[in-house]
Amino acid sequence: MFFRKPIIIGNWKMNKNLDQALSLVKEIVTKDLDESVEKVICVPYLYVNEIRKILEKSDIEIGVQNMYFEKKGAFTGEISPTMLKSCGVKYVILGHSERRNIFKETDDLINKKVISALENDLIPILCCGETLNERKENKEKEVIENQIKKALLEVDREKISKIIIAYEPIWAIGTGAVASLEDAEDMCKYIRSILFKLYKDQANKVRIQYGGSVKQENIKDLMKQENIDGALVGGASLDVSFSKIINYKL
Ligand code: PEP
C-alpha cells in the first residue's frame, strides 16, 4: 500500500470574531498534537496575519476558504493567490459546496482557481459532493466524476500529487448525518479510480479526505478506510476538541 501522510483540516467558515479566533488558536497550540498527522486550519482572510504568528510556534499550517484566480486587478472584494502567498498562506479550499450552491460557483470557475492556486504554489483542497436527491437517484458517482474531471481540466500530471481532494456529500455537511464507512470509502475509492484514469500511478499520491459531520466519535473508523487519507472538519473544528480529532491515533 502506498504511504500518504494523513491530513486533518479545519474549516471555520464564517464564524468567530477576532478575539474568539485568537483564543481558540492559542489554546490549540498548547496541546500535544500528533506529529505524524498534517494539520491545517482554514480561517477567515481577515485573521490570517494574526493567527499565522501564533501558529508559527506549532506545526499547524494556515489555510483559507476561497480565493479568486487572477493575480491582481479590478476585482472588487476578491483576494488573489499572490496576496495569500505574501501573507504566508499555504492551503486554499476550492469548490466547497457552500461556494457552489450559495455563491453559484461553476465547475469552470473552480477549474481556473485550481490551476491558479497550483501556479502560485498554494495547495488546493478541492471539494466535491452530491446532494441528497442525486444520491437517492443513484447519481452520486456520475456527479462526482463530472465535478472532478471539470475541476482538473488541464491540470498537469506533475502537479496532481499536490492537490487534496475532499469528498463531502452535501447531505452530511453540518447535519450530523455522517456517511456510512462503506459509502465514504466507496466514494473515495471511486475518486481514486477517476484519478487513475487521468493520471495513472500518480493517483496513489493524491490525498483524499472525507468531510461531513466528522467528529471525535467517528474520525478513528473513517481513517481506517484504505482510501480515506484525512478529514475536512467544519463544526467540530470550532473548539479546542478539534485537537482530539487531530490526535485520532492516540
Ligand atoms: C465542511 O465545512 O466542509 C464540513 C464538512 O462541515 P461539517 O464538519 O460541519 O459537516
mmCIF file of C-alpha atoms and ligand atoms in Angstrom:
data_model
loop_
_atom_site.group_PDB
_atom_site.id
_atom_site.type_symbol
_atom_site.label_atom_id
_atom_site.label_comp_id
_atom_site.label_asym_id
_atom_site.label_seq_id
_atom_site.Cartn_x
_atom_site.Cartn_y
_atom_site.Cartn_z
ATOM 1 C CA MET A 1 0.000 0.000 0.000
ATOM 2 C CA PHE A 2 1.217 3.481 -0.856
ATOM 3 C CA PHE A 3 2.029 5.772 2.103
ATOM 4 C CA ARG A 4 0.070 9.007 2.211
ATOM 5 C CA LYS A 5 0.506 11.284 5.213
ATOM 6 C CA PRO A 6 -2.850 11.726 6.979
ATOM 7 C CA ILE A 7 -4.169 15.277 6.848
ATOM 8 C CA ILE A 8 -6.834 16.839 9.070
ATOM 9 C CA ILE A 9 -8.137 20.242 8.008
ATOM 10 C CA GLY A 10 -10.438 22.555 9.950
ATOM 11 C CA ASN A 11 -12.793 24.838 8.041
ATOM 12 C CA TRP A 12 -14.064 27.605 10.298
ATOM 13 C CA LYS A 13 -16.346 29.055 7.624
ATOM 14 C CA MET A 14 -17.768 32.477 8.594
ATOM 15 C CA ASN A 15 -17.503 32.014 12.353
ATOM 16 C CA LYS A 16 -15.826 33.775 15.310
ATOM 17 C CA ASN A 17 -14.807 37.337 15.991
ATOM 18 C CA LEU A 18 -11.110 38.155 16.217
ATOM 19 C CA ASP A 19 -10.819 37.636 19.998
ATOM 20 C CA GLN A 20 -12.570 34.281 19.846
ATOM 21 C CA ALA A 21 -10.435 33.199 16.908
ATOM 22 C CA LEU A 22 -7.170 34.114 18.628
ATOM 23 C CA SER A 23 -8.065 32.489 21.920
ATOM 24 C CA LEU A 24 -9.035 29.217 20.200
ATOM 25 C CA VAL A 25 -5.771 29.046 18.260
ATOM 26 C CA LYS A 26 -3.757 29.937 21.377
ATOM 27 C CA GLU A 27 -5.424 27.052 23.191
ATOM 28 C CA ILE A 28 -4.915 24.563 20.370
ATOM 29 C CA VAL A 29 -1.167 25.263 20.143
ATOM 30 C CA THR A 30 -0.753 24.359 23.829
ATOM 31 C CA LYS A 31 -1.918 20.794 23.083
ATOM 32 C CA ASP A 32 0.413 17.904 22.295
ATOM 33 C CA LEU A 33 -0.500 17.147 18.713
ATOM 34 C CA ASP A 34 0.428 14.013 16.777
ATOM 35 C CA GLU A 35 3.409 14.870 14.578
ATOM 36 C CA SER A 36 2.609 12.142 12.102
ATOM 37 C CA VAL A 37 -0.569 13.962 11.064
ATOM 38 C CA GLU A 38 -0.535 17.043 8.823
ATOM 39 C CA LYS A 39 -2.804 19.737 10.251
ATOM 40 C CA VAL A 40 -4.312 22.817 8.721
ATOM 41 C CA ILE A 41 -6.784 25.430 9.932
ATOM 42 C CA CYS A 42 -8.649 27.373 7.227
ATOM 43 C CA VAL A 43 -9.573 30.715 8.747
ATOM 44 C CA PRO A 44 -11.372 33.843 7.514
ATOM 45 C CA TYR A 45 -8.991 36.018 5.438
ATOM 46 C CA LEU A 46 -9.115 38.883 7.948
ATOM 47 C CA TYR A 47 -7.491 36.826 10.679
ATOM 48 C CA VAL A 48 -4.664 35.284 8.635
ATOM 49 C CA ASN A 49 -1.854 37.557 9.771
ATOM 50 C CA GLU A 50 -2.525 37.388 13.489
ATOM 51 C CA ILE A 51 -3.268 33.674 13.507
ATOM 52 C CA ARG A 52 -0.193 32.873 11.441
ATOM 53 C CA LYS A 53 2.012 34.445 14.127
ATOM 54 C CA ILE A 54 0.506 32.134 16.748
ATOM 55 C CA LEU A 55 0.725 29.049 14.543
ATOM 56 C CA GLU A 56 4.407 29.688 13.808
ATOM 57 C CA LYS A 57 5.186 28.111 17.185
ATOM 58 C CA SER A 58 3.474 24.887 16.101
ATOM 59 C CA ASP A 59 3.383 22.549 13.123
ATOM 60 C CA ILE A 60 -0.159 23.606 12.229
ATOM 61 C CA GLU A 61 -0.376 25.244 8.810
ATOM 62 C CA ILE A 62 -2.675 28.046 7.808
ATOM 63 C CA GLY A 63 -5.213 27.951 5.005
ATOM 64 C CA VAL A 64 -8.146 29.984 3.728
ATOM 65 C CA GLN A 65 -11.555 29.078 2.392
ATOM 66 C CA ASN A 66 -11.559 30.597 -1.090
ATOM 67 C CA MET A 67 -9.619 32.824 -3.500
ATOM 68 C CA TYR A 68 -10.015 34.436 -6.924
ATOM 69 C CA PHE A 69 -7.912 33.107 -9.801
ATOM 70 C CA GLU A 70 -6.458 36.385 -11.108
ATOM 71 C CA LYS A 71 -3.248 37.737 -9.594
ATOM 72 C CA LYS A 72 -4.388 41.371 -9.363
ATOM 73 C CA GLY A 73 -6.655 43.972 -10.884
ATOM 74 C CA ALA A 74 -10.149 45.401 -10.803
ATOM 75 C CA PHE A 75 -11.929 42.612 -8.917
ATOM 76 C CA THR A 76 -13.528 44.447 -6.012
ATOM 77 C CA GLY A 77 -13.805 42.395 -2.859
ATOM 78 C CA GLU A 78 -11.681 39.487 -4.084
ATOM 79 C CA ILE A 79 -8.409 38.046 -2.755
ATOM 80 C CA SER A 80 -5.673 36.806 -5.104
ATOM 81 C CA PRO A 81 -3.294 33.847 -4.802
ATOM 82 C CA THR A 82 -0.304 36.204 -4.682
ATOM 83 C CA MET A 83 -1.876 38.135 -1.793
ATOM 84 C CA LEU A 84 -2.376 34.866 0.050
ATOM 85 C CA LYS A 85 1.218 33.779 -0.569
ATOM 86 C CA SER A 86 2.527 37.120 0.674
ATOM 87 C CA CYS A 87 0.668 36.535 3.956
ATOM 88 C CA GLY A 88 2.101 33.045 4.458
ATOM 89 C CA VAL A 89 -0.988 31.083 3.459
ATOM 90 C CA LYS A 90 -0.248 27.565 2.205
ATOM 91 C CA TYR A 91 -3.618 25.903 1.590
ATOM 92 C CA VAL A 92 -6.852 27.042 -0.003
ATOM 93 C CA ILE A 93 -10.247 25.342 -0.020
ATOM 94 C CA LEU A 94 -11.764 25.496 -3.510
ATOM 95 C CA GLY A 95 -15.191 24.479 -4.747
ATOM 96 C CA HIS A 96 -16.746 23.973 -1.310
ATOM 97 C CA SER A 97 -20.429 23.109 -1.731
ATOM 98 C CA GLU A 98 -21.375 26.368 0.010
ATOM 99 C CA ARG A 99 -19.417 28.289 -2.673
ATOM 100 C CA ARG A 100 -21.010 26.193 -5.411
ATOM 101 C CA ASN A 101 -24.571 26.455 -4.095
ATOM 102 C CA ILE A 102 -24.856 29.828 -2.350
ATOM 103 C CA PHE A 103 -22.406 31.785 -4.497
ATOM 104 C CA LYS A 104 -23.112 29.901 -7.723
ATOM 105 C CA GLU A 105 -19.504 28.986 -8.453
ATOM 106 C CA THR A 106 -19.313 26.902 -11.618
ATOM 107 C CA ASP A 107 -17.033 23.976 -12.455
ATOM 108 C CA ASP A 108 -15.276 26.222 -14.951
ATOM 109 C CA LEU A 109 -14.521 28.890 -12.314
ATOM 110 C CA ILE A 110 -13.341 26.228 -9.857
ATOM 111 C CA ASN A 111 -11.041 24.812 -12.542
ATOM 112 C CA LYS A 112 -9.491 28.259 -13.099
ATOM 113 C CA LYS A 113 -8.957 28.605 -9.341
ATOM 114 C CA VAL A 114 -7.330 25.158 -9.053
ATOM 115 C CA ILE A 115 -4.901 25.959 -11.901
ATOM 116 C CA SER A 116 -4.115 29.382 -10.461
ATOM 117 C CA ALA A 117 -3.546 28.022 -6.939
ATOM 118 C CA LEU A 118 -1.062 25.447 -8.271
ATOM 119 C CA GLU A 119 0.729 28.016 -10.441
ATOM 120 C CA ASN A 120 1.122 30.207 -7.372
ATOM 121 C CA ASP A 121 2.406 27.435 -5.161
ATOM 122 C CA LEU A 122 -0.699 27.090 -2.995
ATOM 123 C CA ILE A 123 -2.138 23.685 -2.128
ATOM 124 C CA PRO A 124 -5.738 23.386 -3.313
ATOM 125 C CA ILE A 125 -8.217 21.448 -1.222
ATOM 126 C CA LEU A 126 -10.699 20.633 -3.948
ATOM 127 C CA CYS A 127 -14.185 19.792 -2.662
ATOM 128 C CA CYS A 128 -16.764 17.683 -4.416
ATOM 129 C CA GLY A 129 -20.015 16.101 -3.311
ATOM 130 C CA GLU A 130 -23.526 15.129 -4.314
ATOM 131 C CA THR A 131 -26.884 16.329 -2.999
ATOM 132 C CA LEU A 132 -29.339 14.051 -1.212
ATOM 133 C CA ASN A 133 -31.572 13.931 -4.279
ATOM 134 C CA GLU A 134 -28.669 12.966 -6.505
ATOM 135 C CA ARG A 135 -27.828 10.132 -4.116
ATOM 136 C CA LYS A 136 -31.454 8.994 -3.944
ATOM 137 C CA GLU A 137 -31.407 8.807 -7.740
ATOM 138 C CA ASN A 138 -28.126 6.812 -7.621
ATOM 139 C CA LYS A 139 -26.331 9.564 -9.483
ATOM 140 C CA GLU A 140 -23.582 10.225 -6.925
ATOM 141 C CA LYS A 141 -20.765 8.684 -8.977
ATOM 142 C CA GLU A 142 -21.798 10.456 -12.152
ATOM 143 C CA VAL A 143 -21.934 13.792 -10.263
ATOM 144 C CA ILE A 144 -18.542 13.308 -8.623
ATOM 145 C CA GLU A 145 -16.867 12.183 -11.843
ATOM 146 C CA ASN A 146 -18.198 15.242 -13.605
ATOM 147 C CA GLN A 147 -17.049 17.623 -10.842
ATOM 148 C CA ILE A 148 -13.578 16.073 -10.615
ATOM 149 C CA LYS A 149 -12.941 15.915 -14.360
ATOM 150 C CA LYS A 150 -14.068 19.512 -14.874
ATOM 151 C CA ALA A 151 -12.136 20.867 -11.892
ATOM 152 C CA LEU A 152 -8.941 19.123 -13.011
ATOM 153 C CA LEU A 153 -9.118 20.024 -16.685
ATOM 154 C CA GLU A 154 -5.578 20.820 -17.886
ATOM 155 C CA VAL A 155 -4.015 20.161 -14.503
ATOM 156 C CA ASP A 156 -0.603 18.618 -15.275
ATOM 157 C CA ARG A 157 0.491 15.163 -14.237
ATOM 158 C CA GLU A 158 3.470 16.615 -12.293
ATOM 159 C CA LYS A 159 1.192 18.779 -10.190
ATOM 160 C CA ILE A 160 -1.643 16.428 -9.365
ATOM 161 C CA SER A 161 0.015 14.937 -6.285
ATOM 162 C CA LYS A 162 -0.065 18.362 -4.583
ATOM 163 C CA ILE A 163 -3.840 18.528 -4.679
ATOM 164 C CA ILE A 164 -6.002 17.340 -1.804
ATOM 165 C CA ILE A 165 -9.478 16.195 -2.729
ATOM 166 C CA ALA A 166 -12.274 16.384 -0.163
ATOM 167 C CA TYR A 167 -15.283 14.191 -0.793
ATOM 168 C CA GLU A 168 -18.108 15.922 1.029
ATOM 169 C CA PRO A 169 -21.630 14.609 0.461
ATOM 170 C CA ILE A 170 -23.748 17.748 0.804
ATOM 171 C CA TRP A 171 -26.382 15.953 2.859
ATOM 172 C CA ALA A 172 -23.744 15.211 5.506
ATOM 173 C CA ILE A 173 -22.336 18.745 5.870
ATOM 174 C CA GLY A 174 -23.369 20.380 9.122
ATOM 175 C CA THR A 175 -26.277 17.959 9.522
ATOM 176 C CA GLY A 176 -24.853 15.408 11.960
ATOM 177 C CA ALA A 177 -25.622 12.740 9.325
ATOM 178 C CA VAL A 178 -22.259 11.186 8.573
ATOM 179 C CA ALA A 179 -21.938 8.888 5.553
ATOM 180 C CA SER A 180 -21.570 5.220 6.424
ATOM 181 C CA LEU A 181 -17.997 3.949 6.453
ATOM 182 C CA GLU A 182 -18.784 1.793 3.409
ATOM 183 C CA ASP A 183 -20.230 4.712 1.427
ATOM 184 C CA ALA A 184 -17.420 7.087 2.406
ATOM 185 C CA GLU A 185 -14.749 4.543 1.414
ATOM 186 C CA ASP A 186 -16.599 3.549 -1.746
ATOM 187 C CA MET A 187 -16.760 7.159 -2.942
ATOM 188 C CA CYS A 188 -13.138 7.964 -2.048
ATOM 189 C CA LYS A 189 -12.062 4.775 -3.830
ATOM 190 C CA TYR A 190 -14.118 5.816 -6.826
ATOM 191 C CA ILE A 191 -12.429 9.233 -6.841
ATOM 192 C CA ARG A 192 -9.046 7.485 -6.859
ATOM 193 C CA SER A 193 -10.146 5.351 -9.805
ATOM 194 C CA ILE A 194 -11.025 8.531 -11.730
ATOM 195 C CA LEU A 195 -7.567 9.887 -10.903
ATOM 196 C CA PHE A 196 -6.004 6.622 -12.142
ATOM 197 C CA LYS A 197 -7.707 7.055 -15.478
ATOM 198 C CA LEU A 198 -6.476 10.636 -15.725
ATOM 199 C CA TYR A 199 -3.021 10.426 -14.127
ATOM 200 C CA LYS A 200 -2.052 6.734 -13.938
ATOM 201 C CA ASP A 201 0.103 5.858 -10.896
ATOM 202 C CA GLN A 202 0.237 9.490 -9.714
ATOM 203 C CA ALA A 203 -3.249 8.800 -8.341
ATOM 204 C CA ASN A 204 -1.662 6.861 -5.484
ATOM 205 C CA LYS A 205 -0.041 10.039 -4.215
ATOM 206 C CA VAL A 206 -3.209 12.144 -4.030
ATOM 207 C CA ARG A 207 -4.696 12.501 -0.583
ATOM 208 C CA ILE A 208 -8.452 12.119 -0.483
ATOM 209 C CA GLN A 209 -10.382 13.326 2.537
ATOM 210 C CA TYR A 210 -13.873 12.662 3.742
ATOM 211 C CA GLY A 211 -15.907 15.616 5.024
ATOM 212 C CA GLY A 212 -19.377 15.820 6.525
ATOM 213 C CA SER A 213 -20.136 15.800 10.247
ATOM 214 C CA VAL A 214 -16.722 14.417 11.188
ATOM 215 C CA LYS A 215 -16.228 14.411 14.951
ATOM 216 C CA GLN A 216 -14.189 12.816 17.692
ATOM 217 C CA GLU A 217 -16.528 9.803 17.784
ATOM 218 C CA ASN A 218 -16.249 8.827 14.103
ATOM 219 C CA ILE A 219 -12.789 10.002 12.959
ATOM 220 C CA LYS A 220 -10.922 6.854 14.003
ATOM 221 C CA ASP A 221 -13.096 4.490 11.971
ATOM 222 C CA LEU A 222 -13.143 6.801 8.970
ATOM 223 C CA MET A 223 -9.343 6.959 9.000
ATOM 224 C CA LYS A 224 -9.113 3.158 8.967
ATOM 225 C CA GLN A 225 -10.544 3.097 5.448
ATOM 226 C CA GLU A 226 -7.959 2.406 2.766
ATOM 227 C CA ASN A 227 -8.795 5.364 0.533
ATOM 228 C CA ILE A 228 -9.582 7.941 3.217
ATOM 229 C CA ASP A 229 -6.415 9.895 3.970
ATOM 230 C CA GLY A 230 -7.871 12.635 6.096
ATOM 231 C CA ALA A 231 -10.875 14.732 7.030
ATOM 232 C CA LEU A 232 -12.216 18.179 6.289
ATOM 233 C CA VAL A 233 -13.902 19.264 9.501
ATOM 234 C CA GLY A 234 -16.375 22.131 9.807
ATOM 235 C CA GLY A 235 -18.394 22.432 13.032
ATOM 236 C CA ALA A 236 -16.082 20.252 15.107
ATOM 237 C CA SER A 237 -13.077 22.466 14.277
ATOM 238 C CA LEU A 238 -14.626 25.416 16.106
ATOM 239 C CA ASP A 239 -13.478 24.469 19.587
ATOM 240 C CA VAL A 240 -10.415 23.040 21.237
ATOM 241 C CA SER A 241 -11.672 19.462 20.956
ATOM 242 C CA PHE A 242 -10.505 19.733 17.315
ATOM 243 C CA SER A 243 -7.151 18.697 18.804
ATOM 244 C CA LYS A 244 -8.717 15.328 19.708
ATOM 245 C CA ILE A 245 -9.729 14.803 16.085
ATOM 246 C CA ILE A 246 -6.127 15.541 15.051
ATOM 247 C CA ASN A 247 -4.968 13.059 17.699
ATOM 248 C CA TYR A 248 -7.318 10.309 16.493
ATOM 249 C CA LYS A 249 -4.493 7.749 16.581
ATOM 250 C CA LEU A 250 -3.547 8.376 20.218
HETATM 251 C C1 PEP B 1 -17.332 21.451 5.876
HETATM 252 O O1 PEP B 1 -17.473 22.601 6.215
HETATM 253 O O2 PEP B 1 -16.675 21.212 4.873
HETATM 254 C C2 PEP B 1 -17.915 20.399 6.698
HETATM 255 C C3 PEP B 1 -17.685 19.154 6.390
HETATM 256 O O3 PEP B 1 -18.689 20.783 7.767
HETATM 257 P P1 PEP B 1 -19.184 19.857 8.991
HETATM 258 O O4 PEP B 1 -17.979 19.123 9.511
HETATM 259 O O5 PEP B 1 -19.746 20.813 9.985
HETATM 260 O O6 PEP B 1 -20.206 18.906 8.455
#
